[in-house]
mmCIF file of C-alpha atoms in Angstrom:
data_model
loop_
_atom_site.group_PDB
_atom_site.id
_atom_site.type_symbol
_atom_site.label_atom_id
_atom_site.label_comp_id
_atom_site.label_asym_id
_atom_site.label_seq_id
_atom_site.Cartn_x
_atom_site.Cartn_y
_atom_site.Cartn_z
ATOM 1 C CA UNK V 1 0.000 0.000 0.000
ATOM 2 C CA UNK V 2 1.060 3.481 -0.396
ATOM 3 C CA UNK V 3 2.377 4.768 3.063
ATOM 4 C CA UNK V 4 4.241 8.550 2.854
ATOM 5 C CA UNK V 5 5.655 8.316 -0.761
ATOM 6 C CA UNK V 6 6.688 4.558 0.185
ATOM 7 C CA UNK V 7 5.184 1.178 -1.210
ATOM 8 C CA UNK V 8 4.825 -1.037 1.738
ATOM 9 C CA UNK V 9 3.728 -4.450 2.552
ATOM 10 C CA UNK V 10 0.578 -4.935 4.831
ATOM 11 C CA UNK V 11 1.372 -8.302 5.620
ATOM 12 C CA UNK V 12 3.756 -11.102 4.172
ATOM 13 C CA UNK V 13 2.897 -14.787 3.887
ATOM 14 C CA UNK V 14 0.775 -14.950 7.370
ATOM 15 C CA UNK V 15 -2.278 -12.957 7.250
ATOM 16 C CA UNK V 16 -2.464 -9.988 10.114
ATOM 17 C CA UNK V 17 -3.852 -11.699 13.074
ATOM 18 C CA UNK V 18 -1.270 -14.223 12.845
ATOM 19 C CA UNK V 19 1.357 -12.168 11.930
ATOM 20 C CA UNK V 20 0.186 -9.768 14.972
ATOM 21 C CA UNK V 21 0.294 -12.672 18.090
ATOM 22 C CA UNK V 22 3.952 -14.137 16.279
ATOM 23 C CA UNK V 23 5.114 -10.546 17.472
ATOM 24 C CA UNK V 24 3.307 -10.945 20.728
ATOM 25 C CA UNK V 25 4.556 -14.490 21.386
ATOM 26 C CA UNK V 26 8.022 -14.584 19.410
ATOM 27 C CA UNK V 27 9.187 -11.911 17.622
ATOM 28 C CA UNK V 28 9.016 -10.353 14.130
ATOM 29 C CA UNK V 29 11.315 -8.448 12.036
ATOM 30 C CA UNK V 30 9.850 -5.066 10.394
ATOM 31 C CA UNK V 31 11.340 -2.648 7.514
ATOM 32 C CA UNK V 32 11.354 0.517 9.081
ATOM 33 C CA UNK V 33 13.702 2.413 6.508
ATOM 34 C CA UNK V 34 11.209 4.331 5.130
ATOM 35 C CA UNK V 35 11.719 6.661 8.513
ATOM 36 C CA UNK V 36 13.791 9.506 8.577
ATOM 37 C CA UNK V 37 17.290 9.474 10.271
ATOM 38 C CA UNK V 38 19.372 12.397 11.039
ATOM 39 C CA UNK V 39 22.474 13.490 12.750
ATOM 40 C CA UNK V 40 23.462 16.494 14.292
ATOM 41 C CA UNK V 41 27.333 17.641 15.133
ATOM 42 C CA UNK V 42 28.860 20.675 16.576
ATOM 43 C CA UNK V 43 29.806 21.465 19.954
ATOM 44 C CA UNK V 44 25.997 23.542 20.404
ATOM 45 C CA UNK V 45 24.282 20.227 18.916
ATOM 46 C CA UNK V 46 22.268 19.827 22.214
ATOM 47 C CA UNK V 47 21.194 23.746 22.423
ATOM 48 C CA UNK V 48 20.025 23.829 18.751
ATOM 49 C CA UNK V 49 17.461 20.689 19.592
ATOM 50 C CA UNK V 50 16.367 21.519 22.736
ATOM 51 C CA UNK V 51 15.302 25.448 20.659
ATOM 52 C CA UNK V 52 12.877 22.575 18.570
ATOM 53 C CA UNK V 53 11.248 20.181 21.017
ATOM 54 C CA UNK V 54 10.242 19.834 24.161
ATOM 55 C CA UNK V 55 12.432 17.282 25.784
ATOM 56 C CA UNK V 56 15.472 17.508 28.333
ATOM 57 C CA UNK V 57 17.830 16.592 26.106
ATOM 58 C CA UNK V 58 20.752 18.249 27.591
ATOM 59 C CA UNK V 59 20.074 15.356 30.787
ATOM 60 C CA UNK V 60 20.602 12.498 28.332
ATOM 61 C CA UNK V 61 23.376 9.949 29.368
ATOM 62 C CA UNK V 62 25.702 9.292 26.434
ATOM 63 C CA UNK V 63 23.914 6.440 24.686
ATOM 64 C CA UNK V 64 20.243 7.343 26.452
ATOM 65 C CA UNK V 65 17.386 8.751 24.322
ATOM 66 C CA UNK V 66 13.945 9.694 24.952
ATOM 67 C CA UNK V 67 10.746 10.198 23.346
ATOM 68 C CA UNK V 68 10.179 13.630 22.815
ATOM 69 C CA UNK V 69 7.625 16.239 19.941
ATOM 70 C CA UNK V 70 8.472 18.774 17.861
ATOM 71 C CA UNK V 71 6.608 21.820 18.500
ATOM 72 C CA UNK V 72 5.348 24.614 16.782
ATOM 73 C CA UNK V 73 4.363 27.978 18.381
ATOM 74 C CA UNK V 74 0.787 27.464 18.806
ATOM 75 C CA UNK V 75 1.612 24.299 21.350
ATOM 76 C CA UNK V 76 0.399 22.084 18.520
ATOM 77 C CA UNK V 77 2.586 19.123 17.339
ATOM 78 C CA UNK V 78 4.899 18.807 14.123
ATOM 79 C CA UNK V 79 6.367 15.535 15.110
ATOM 80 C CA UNK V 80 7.429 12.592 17.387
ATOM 81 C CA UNK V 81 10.727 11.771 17.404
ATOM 82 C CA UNK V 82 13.528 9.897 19.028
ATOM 83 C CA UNK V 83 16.484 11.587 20.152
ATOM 84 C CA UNK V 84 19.448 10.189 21.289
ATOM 85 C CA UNK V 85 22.570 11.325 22.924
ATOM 86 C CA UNK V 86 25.455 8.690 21.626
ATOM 87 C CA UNK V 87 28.826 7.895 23.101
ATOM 88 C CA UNK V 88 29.968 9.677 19.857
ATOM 89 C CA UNK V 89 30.582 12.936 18.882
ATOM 90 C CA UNK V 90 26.750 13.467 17.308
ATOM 91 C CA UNK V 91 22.934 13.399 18.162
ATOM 92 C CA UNK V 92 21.045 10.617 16.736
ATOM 93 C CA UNK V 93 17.507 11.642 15.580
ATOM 94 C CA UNK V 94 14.993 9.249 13.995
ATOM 95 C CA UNK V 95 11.554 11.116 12.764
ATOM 96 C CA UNK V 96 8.458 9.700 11.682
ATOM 97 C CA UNK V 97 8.585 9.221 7.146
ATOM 98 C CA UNK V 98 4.961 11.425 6.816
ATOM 99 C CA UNK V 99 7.012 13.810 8.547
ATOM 100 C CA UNK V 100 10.331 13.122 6.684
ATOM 101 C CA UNK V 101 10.213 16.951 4.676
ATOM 102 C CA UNK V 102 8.947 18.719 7.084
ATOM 103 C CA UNK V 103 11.157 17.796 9.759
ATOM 104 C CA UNK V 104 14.270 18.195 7.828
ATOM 105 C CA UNK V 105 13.299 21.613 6.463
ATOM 106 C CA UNK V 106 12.836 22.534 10.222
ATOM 107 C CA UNK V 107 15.853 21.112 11.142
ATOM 108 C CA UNK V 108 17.885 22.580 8.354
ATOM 109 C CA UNK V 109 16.285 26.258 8.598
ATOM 110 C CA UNK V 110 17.396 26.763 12.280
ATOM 111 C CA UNK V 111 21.068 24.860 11.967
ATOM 112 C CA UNK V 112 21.071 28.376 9.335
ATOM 113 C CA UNK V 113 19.813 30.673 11.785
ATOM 114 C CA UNK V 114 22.610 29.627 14.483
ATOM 115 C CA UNK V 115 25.387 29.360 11.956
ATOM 116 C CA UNK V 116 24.589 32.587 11.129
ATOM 117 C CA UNK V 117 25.054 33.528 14.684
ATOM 118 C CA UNK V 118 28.576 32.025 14.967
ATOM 119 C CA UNK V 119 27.075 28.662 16.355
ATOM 120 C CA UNK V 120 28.498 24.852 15.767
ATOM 121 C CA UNK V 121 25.578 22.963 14.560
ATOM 122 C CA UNK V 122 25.822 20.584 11.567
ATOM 123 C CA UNK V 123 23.357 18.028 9.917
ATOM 124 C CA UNK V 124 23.685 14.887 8.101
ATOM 125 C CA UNK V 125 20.815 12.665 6.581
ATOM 126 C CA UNK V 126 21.776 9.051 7.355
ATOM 127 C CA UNK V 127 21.225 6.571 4.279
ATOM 128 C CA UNK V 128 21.587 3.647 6.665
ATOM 129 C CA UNK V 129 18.065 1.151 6.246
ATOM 130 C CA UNK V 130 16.413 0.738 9.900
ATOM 131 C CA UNK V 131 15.320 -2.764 10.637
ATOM 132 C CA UNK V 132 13.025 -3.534 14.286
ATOM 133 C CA UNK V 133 13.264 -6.599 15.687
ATOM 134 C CA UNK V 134 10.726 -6.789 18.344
ATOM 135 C CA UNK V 135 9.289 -9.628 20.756
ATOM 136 C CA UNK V 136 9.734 -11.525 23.449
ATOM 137 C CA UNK V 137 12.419 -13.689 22.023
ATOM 138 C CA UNK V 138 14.366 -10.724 20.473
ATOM 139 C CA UNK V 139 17.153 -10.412 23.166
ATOM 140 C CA UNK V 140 17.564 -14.380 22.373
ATOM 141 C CA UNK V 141 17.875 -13.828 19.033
ATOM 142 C CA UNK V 142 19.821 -10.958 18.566
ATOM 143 C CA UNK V 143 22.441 -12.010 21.145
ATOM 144 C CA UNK V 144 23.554 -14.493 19.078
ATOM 145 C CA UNK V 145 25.206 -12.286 16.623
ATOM 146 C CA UNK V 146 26.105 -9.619 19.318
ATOM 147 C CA UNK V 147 29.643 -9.821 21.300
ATOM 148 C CA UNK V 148 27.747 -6.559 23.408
ATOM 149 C CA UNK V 149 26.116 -8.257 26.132
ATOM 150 C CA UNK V 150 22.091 -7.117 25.270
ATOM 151 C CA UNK V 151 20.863 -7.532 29.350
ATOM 152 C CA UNK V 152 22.728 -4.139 30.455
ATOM 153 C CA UNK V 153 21.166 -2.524 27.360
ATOM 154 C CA UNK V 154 18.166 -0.780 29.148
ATOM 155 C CA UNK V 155 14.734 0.077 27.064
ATOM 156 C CA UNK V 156 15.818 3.293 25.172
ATOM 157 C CA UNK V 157 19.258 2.897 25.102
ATOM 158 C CA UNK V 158 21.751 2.637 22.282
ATOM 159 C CA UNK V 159 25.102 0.853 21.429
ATOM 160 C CA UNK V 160 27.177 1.196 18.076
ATOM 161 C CA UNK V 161 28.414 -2.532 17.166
ATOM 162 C CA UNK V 162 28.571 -4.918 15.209
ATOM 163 C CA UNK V 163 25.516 -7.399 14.266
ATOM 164 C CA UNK V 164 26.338 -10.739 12.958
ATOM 165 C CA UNK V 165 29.479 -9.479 11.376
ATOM 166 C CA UNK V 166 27.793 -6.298 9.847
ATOM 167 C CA UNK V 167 29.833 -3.268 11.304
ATOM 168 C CA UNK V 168 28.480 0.094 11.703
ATOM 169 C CA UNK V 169 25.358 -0.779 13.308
ATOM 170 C CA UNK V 170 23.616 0.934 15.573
ATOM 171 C CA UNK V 171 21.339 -0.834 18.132
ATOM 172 C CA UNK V 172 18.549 1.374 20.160
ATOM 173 C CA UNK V 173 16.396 -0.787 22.845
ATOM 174 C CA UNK V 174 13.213 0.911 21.633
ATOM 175 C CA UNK V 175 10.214 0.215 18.747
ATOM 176 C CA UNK V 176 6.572 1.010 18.843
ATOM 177 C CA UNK V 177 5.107 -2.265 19.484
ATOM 178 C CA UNK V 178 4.586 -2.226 23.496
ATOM 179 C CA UNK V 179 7.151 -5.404 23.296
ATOM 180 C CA UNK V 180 10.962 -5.598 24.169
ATOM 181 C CA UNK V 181 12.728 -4.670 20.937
ATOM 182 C CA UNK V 182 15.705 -3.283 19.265
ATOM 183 C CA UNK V 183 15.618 -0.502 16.129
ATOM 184 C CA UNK V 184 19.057 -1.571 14.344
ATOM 185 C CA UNK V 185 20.222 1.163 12.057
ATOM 186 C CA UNK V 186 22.651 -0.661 9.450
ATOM 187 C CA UNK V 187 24.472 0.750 6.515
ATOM 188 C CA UNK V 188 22.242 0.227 3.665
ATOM 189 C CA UNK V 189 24.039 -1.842 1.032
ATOM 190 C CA UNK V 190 23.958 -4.779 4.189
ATOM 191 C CA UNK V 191 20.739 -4.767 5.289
ATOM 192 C CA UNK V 192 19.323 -7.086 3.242
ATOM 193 C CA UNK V 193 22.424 -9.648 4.240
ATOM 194 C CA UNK V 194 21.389 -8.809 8.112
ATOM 195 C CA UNK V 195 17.961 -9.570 7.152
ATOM 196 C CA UNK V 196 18.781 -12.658 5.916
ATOM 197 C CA UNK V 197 20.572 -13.535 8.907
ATOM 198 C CA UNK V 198 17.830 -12.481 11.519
ATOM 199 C CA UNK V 199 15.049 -14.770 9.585
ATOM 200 C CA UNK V 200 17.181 -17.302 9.447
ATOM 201 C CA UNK V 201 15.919 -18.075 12.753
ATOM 202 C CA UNK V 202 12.824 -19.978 12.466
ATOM 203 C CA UNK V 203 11.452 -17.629 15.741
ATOM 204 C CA UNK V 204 11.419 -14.794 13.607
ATOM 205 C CA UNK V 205 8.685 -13.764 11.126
ATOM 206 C CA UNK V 206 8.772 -10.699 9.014
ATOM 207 C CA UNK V 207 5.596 -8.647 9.713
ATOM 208 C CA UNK V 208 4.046 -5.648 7.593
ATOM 209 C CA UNK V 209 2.339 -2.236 8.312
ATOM 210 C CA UNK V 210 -0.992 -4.065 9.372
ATOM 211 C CA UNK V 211 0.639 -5.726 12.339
ATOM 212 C CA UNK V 212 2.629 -2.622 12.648
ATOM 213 C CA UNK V 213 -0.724 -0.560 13.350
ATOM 214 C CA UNK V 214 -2.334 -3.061 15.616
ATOM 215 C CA UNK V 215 0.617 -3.490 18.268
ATOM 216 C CA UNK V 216 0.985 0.217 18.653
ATOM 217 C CA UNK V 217 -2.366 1.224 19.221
ATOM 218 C CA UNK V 218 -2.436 -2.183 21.746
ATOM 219 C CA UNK V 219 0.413 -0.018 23.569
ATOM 220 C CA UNK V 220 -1.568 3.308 23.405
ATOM 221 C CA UNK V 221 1.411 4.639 20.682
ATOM 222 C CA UNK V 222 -0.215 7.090 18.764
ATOM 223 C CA UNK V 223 0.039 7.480 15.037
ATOM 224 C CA UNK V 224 1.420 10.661 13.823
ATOM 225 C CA UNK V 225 -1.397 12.256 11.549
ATOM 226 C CA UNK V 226 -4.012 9.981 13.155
ATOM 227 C CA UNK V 227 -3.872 10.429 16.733
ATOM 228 C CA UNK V 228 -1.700 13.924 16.827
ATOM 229 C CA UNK V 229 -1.157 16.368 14.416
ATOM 230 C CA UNK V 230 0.074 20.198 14.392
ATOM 231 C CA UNK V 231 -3.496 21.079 15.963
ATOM 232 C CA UNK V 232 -3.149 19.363 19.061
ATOM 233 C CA UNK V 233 -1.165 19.914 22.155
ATOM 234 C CA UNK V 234 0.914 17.717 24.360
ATOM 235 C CA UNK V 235 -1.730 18.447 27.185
ATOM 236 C CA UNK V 236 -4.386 17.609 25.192
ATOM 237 C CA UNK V 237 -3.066 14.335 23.621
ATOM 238 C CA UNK V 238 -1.827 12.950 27.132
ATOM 239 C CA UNK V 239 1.979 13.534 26.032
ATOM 240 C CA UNK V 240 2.657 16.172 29.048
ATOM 241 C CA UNK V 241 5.155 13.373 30.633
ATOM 242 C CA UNK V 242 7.762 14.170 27.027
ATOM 243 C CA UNK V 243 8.170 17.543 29.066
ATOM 244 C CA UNK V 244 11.216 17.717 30.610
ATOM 245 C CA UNK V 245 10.854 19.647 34.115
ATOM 246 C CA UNK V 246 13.674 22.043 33.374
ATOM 247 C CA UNK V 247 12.137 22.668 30.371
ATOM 248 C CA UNK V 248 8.660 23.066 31.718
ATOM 249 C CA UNK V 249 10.607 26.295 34.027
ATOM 250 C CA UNK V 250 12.304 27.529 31.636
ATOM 251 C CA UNK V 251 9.315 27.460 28.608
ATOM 252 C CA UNK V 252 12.117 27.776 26.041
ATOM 253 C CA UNK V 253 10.711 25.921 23.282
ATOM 254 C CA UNK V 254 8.072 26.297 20.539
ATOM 255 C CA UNK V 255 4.733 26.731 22.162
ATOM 256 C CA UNK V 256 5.784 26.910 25.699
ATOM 257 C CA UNK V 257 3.182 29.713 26.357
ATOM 258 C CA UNK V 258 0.322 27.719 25.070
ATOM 259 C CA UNK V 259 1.393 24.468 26.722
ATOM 260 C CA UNK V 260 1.919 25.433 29.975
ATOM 261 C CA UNK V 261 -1.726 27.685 30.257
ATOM 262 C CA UNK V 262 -3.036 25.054 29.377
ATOM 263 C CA UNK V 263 -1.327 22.721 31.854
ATOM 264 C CA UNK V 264 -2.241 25.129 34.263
ATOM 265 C CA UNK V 265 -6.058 25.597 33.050
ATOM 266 C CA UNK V 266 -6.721 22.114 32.228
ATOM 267 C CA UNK V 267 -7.472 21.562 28.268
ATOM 268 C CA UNK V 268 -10.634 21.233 26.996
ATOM 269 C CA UNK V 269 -10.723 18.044 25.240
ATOM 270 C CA UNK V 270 -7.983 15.066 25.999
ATOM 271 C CA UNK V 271 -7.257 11.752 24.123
ATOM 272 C CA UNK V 272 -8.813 8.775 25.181
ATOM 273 C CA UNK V 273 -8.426 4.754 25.044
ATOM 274 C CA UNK V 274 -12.031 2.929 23.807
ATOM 275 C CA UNK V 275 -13.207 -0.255 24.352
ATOM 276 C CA UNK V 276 -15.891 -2.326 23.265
ATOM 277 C CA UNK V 277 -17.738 -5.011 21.948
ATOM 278 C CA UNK V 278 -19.477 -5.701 18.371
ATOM 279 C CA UNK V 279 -19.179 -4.280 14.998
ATOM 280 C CA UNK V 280 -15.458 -2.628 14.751
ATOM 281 C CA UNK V 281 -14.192 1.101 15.644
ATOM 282 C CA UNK V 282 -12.199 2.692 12.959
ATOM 283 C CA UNK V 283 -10.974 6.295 11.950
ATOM 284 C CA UNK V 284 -13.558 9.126 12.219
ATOM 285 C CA UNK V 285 -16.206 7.162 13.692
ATOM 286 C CA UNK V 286 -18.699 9.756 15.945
ATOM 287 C CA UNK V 287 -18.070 9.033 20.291
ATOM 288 C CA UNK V 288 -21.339 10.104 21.649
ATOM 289 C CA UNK V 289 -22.594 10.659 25.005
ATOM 290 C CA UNK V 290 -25.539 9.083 26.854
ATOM 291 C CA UNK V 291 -27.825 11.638 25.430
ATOM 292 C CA UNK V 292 -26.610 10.552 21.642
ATOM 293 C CA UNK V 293 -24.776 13.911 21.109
ATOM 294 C CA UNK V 294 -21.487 13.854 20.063
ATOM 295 C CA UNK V 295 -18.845 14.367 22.822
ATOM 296 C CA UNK V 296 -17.470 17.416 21.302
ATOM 297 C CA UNK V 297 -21.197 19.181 20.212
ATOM 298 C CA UNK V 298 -20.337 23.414 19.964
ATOM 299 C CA UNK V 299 -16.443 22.701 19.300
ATOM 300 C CA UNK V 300 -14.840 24.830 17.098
ATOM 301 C CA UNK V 301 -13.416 23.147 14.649
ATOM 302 C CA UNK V 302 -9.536 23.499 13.719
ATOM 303 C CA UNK V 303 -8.544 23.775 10.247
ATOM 304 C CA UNK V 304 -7.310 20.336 9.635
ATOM 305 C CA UNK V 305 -7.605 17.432 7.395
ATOM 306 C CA UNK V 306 -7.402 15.024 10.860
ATOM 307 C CA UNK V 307 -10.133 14.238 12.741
ATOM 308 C CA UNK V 308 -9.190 15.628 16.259
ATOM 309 C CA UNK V 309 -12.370 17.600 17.402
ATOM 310 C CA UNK V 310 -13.934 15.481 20.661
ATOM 311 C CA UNK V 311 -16.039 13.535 19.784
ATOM 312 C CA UNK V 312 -14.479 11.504 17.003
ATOM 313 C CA UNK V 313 -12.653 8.235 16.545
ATOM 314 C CA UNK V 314 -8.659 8.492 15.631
ATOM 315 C CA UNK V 315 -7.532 5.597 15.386
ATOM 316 C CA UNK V 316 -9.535 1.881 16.209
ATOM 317 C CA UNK V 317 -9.043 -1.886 15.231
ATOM 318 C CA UNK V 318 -10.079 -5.333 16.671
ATOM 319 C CA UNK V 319 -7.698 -5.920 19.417
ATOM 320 C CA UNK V 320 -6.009 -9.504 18.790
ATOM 321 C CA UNK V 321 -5.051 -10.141 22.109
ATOM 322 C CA UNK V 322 -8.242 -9.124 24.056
ATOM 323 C CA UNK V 323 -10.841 -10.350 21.735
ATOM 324 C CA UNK V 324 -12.849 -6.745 21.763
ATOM 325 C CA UNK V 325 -12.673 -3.694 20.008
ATOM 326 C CA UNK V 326 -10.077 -1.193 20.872
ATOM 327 C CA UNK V 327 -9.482 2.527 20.017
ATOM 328 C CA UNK V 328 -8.315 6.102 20.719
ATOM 329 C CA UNK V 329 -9.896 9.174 20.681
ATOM 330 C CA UNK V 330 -10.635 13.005 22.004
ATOM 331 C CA UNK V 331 -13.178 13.789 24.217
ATOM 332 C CA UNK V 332 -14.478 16.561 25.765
ATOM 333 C CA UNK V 333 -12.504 16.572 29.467
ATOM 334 C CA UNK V 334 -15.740 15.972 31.547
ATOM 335 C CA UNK V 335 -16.281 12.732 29.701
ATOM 336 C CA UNK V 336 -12.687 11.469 30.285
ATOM 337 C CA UNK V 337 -12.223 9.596 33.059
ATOM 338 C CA UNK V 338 -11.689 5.942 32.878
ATOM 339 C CA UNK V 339 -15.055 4.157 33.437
ATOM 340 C CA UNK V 340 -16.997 6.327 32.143
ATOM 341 C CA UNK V 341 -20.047 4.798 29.378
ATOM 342 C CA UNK V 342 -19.945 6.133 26.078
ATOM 343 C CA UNK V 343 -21.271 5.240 22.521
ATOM 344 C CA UNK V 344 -19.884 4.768 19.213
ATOM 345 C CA UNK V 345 -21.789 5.393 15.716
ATOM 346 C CA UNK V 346 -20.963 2.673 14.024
ATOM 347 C CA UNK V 347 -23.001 2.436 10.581
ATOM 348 C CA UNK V 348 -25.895 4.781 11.355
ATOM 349 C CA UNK V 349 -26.238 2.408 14.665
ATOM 350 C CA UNK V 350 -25.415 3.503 18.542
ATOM 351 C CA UNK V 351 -23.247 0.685 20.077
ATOM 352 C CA UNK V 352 -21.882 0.893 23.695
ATOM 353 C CA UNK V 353 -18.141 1.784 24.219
ATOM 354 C CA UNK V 354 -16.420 2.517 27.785
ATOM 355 C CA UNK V 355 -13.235 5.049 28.545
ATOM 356 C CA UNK V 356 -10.407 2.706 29.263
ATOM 357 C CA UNK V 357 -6.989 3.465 30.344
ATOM 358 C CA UNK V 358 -4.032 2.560 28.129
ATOM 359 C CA UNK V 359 -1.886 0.614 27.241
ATOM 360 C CA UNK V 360 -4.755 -1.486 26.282
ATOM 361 C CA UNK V 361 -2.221 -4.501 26.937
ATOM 362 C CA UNK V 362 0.519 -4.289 29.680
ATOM 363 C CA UNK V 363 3.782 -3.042 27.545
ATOM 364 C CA UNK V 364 6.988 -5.482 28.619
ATOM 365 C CA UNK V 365 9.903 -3.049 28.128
ATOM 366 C CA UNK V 366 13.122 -4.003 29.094
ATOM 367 C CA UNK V 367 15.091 -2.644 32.094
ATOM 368 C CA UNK V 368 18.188 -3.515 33.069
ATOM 369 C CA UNK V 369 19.364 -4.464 36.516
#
């Protein structure tokens, strides 16, 4: 299917559900190359990405990274992305491929603006493919062709090494299933040898962007351009914890303002985890209230192509672990809390749905002793 200017596979030879509980059970390898990775030298690296997103990156251990969003300055969010602080001389960032442009013409414009001001800052677009391995039996796997021992690699943590005999690798303990898993960026003209390798081991399946879609939103990962976009907030979209608490005092990135009234205020509509029972919830799907109005009835609408006015489904598949329907959502803040009884319009027809707190299944990232 078309996916961001990509072609990509939905599923290979085992059909999604399968494909999905392999991950959940096993492990499965996915071709994440289509993503966006970028590296930043110079000696003001960590100033010139903490002036873009929100997160404390200036606390990172060499080799830690973190979750954090790219803001703009209405609060509203441009991207999630990984950064991470290597043992190396450089920042490793890894942005999300819908994003891909935009990011890098954001990135680019204010390296400029602090050259221009006598600053070290310096880019480089990484042609390396990105390949996550990510399941239970990962660590098992992957240890195998590792002399790096993988149990002191903590869950968003990174090593450069070498992976069954490919140098130049970098491994990050990280991925967007919920599971234990590794993100393994290799120099490109080897990846498909590594590939080969890692599916030589019958434990390992490779697994498309179906499965893909389905573990994240079983974690409560939202999809960039589903679930957040430039019109919503970290406060609104439950992403307040990205917020470093230096940062937070010293409002010094895109948005601060915005974010931290409405911190203080509480926002108006927040996203939501859905579950429920009978015909399927999927994208744009009207939440309702007990009365039948929609949960979001008198919002002003934003100016955006992505459904994120309360009230309305963002994201929502059959859940292959639970056996129910589970999805995300905004709602208006009174008709948040977990517990709470809802609806769903699903075909012209009202069916029950009930606020649930996510992850919808219990994520098993890896910490080391």
């Amino acid at each position: 299917v078309p996916f961001a200017g990509w072609t990509l596979p939905l599923h290979y030879g085992q059909g999604h559900l399968q494909s999905h509980l392999h991950t959940r059970r096993h492990c499965s390898l996915f071709d994440v190359s289509h993503m966006l990775q970028t590296l930043v030298y110079g000696r003001d690296r960590i100033r010139f990405m903490e002036s873009l997103v929100v997160g404390d990156i200036a606390e990172l251990k060499p080799g830690q990274g973190t979750l954090t969003l790219l803001t703009n300055e209405k609060g509203g969010i441009t991207d999630d992305l990984i950064v991470t602080n290597t043992s190396e001389d450089h920042l490793y960032v890894v942005s999300n491929a819908a994003c891909a442009d935009k990011d890098l013409a954001i990135l680019r414009d204010r390296a400029a603006q602090l050259q221009a001001t006598g600053s070290d800052v310096h880019l480089e677009v990484s042609d390396n493919a990105l390949l996550a391995l990510q399941g239970p039996s990962m660590a098992r796997v992957l240890q195998a062709g590792l002399s790096d021992d993988l149990a002191k690699l903590s869950f968003m943590n990174s090593i450069s090494t070498t992976v069954f005999g490919v140098p130049g690798c970098r491994v990050t303990r990280c991925g967007y299933t919920g599971e234990d898993g590794v993100e393994i960026s290799v120099p490109a003209a080897r990846a498909v040898e590594l590939a080969e390798q890692l599916l030589g081991v019958p434990d390992v399946w490779l697994a498309g962007l179906a499965a893909r879609d389905s573990l994240r939103l079983e974690a409560g990962l939202c999809l960039y351009g589903n679930d957040i976009d430039e019109t919503v907030t970290p406060a609104e979209a439950g992403l307040m914890w990205t917020l470093g608490k230096r940062r937070r005092v010293a409002m010094d990135f895109p948005g601060a303002a915005v974010i931290m009234a409405q911190v203080k205020q509480k926002p108006r509509r927040k996203r939501v985890g859905l579950t429920s029972v009978g015909p399927a919830i999927r994208p744009h799907m009207a939440i309702l209230g007990p009365e039948g109005r929609p949960v979001g009835a008198g919002w002003a609408p934003f100016t955006s192509p992505y459904p994120h006015i309360p009230g309305t489904v963002t994201s929502g598949c059959p859940s292959p672990c639970l056996g129910k329907n589970i999805a995300m959502g905004y709602v208006e803040a009174a008709h948040s809390r977990a517990g709470t009884e809802l609806t769903v319009e699903v075909r012209k027809k009202q069916h029950p749905a009930v606020i649930t707190k996510m992850p919808f299944v219990p994520t098993q990232y890896y910490m080391a002793k």
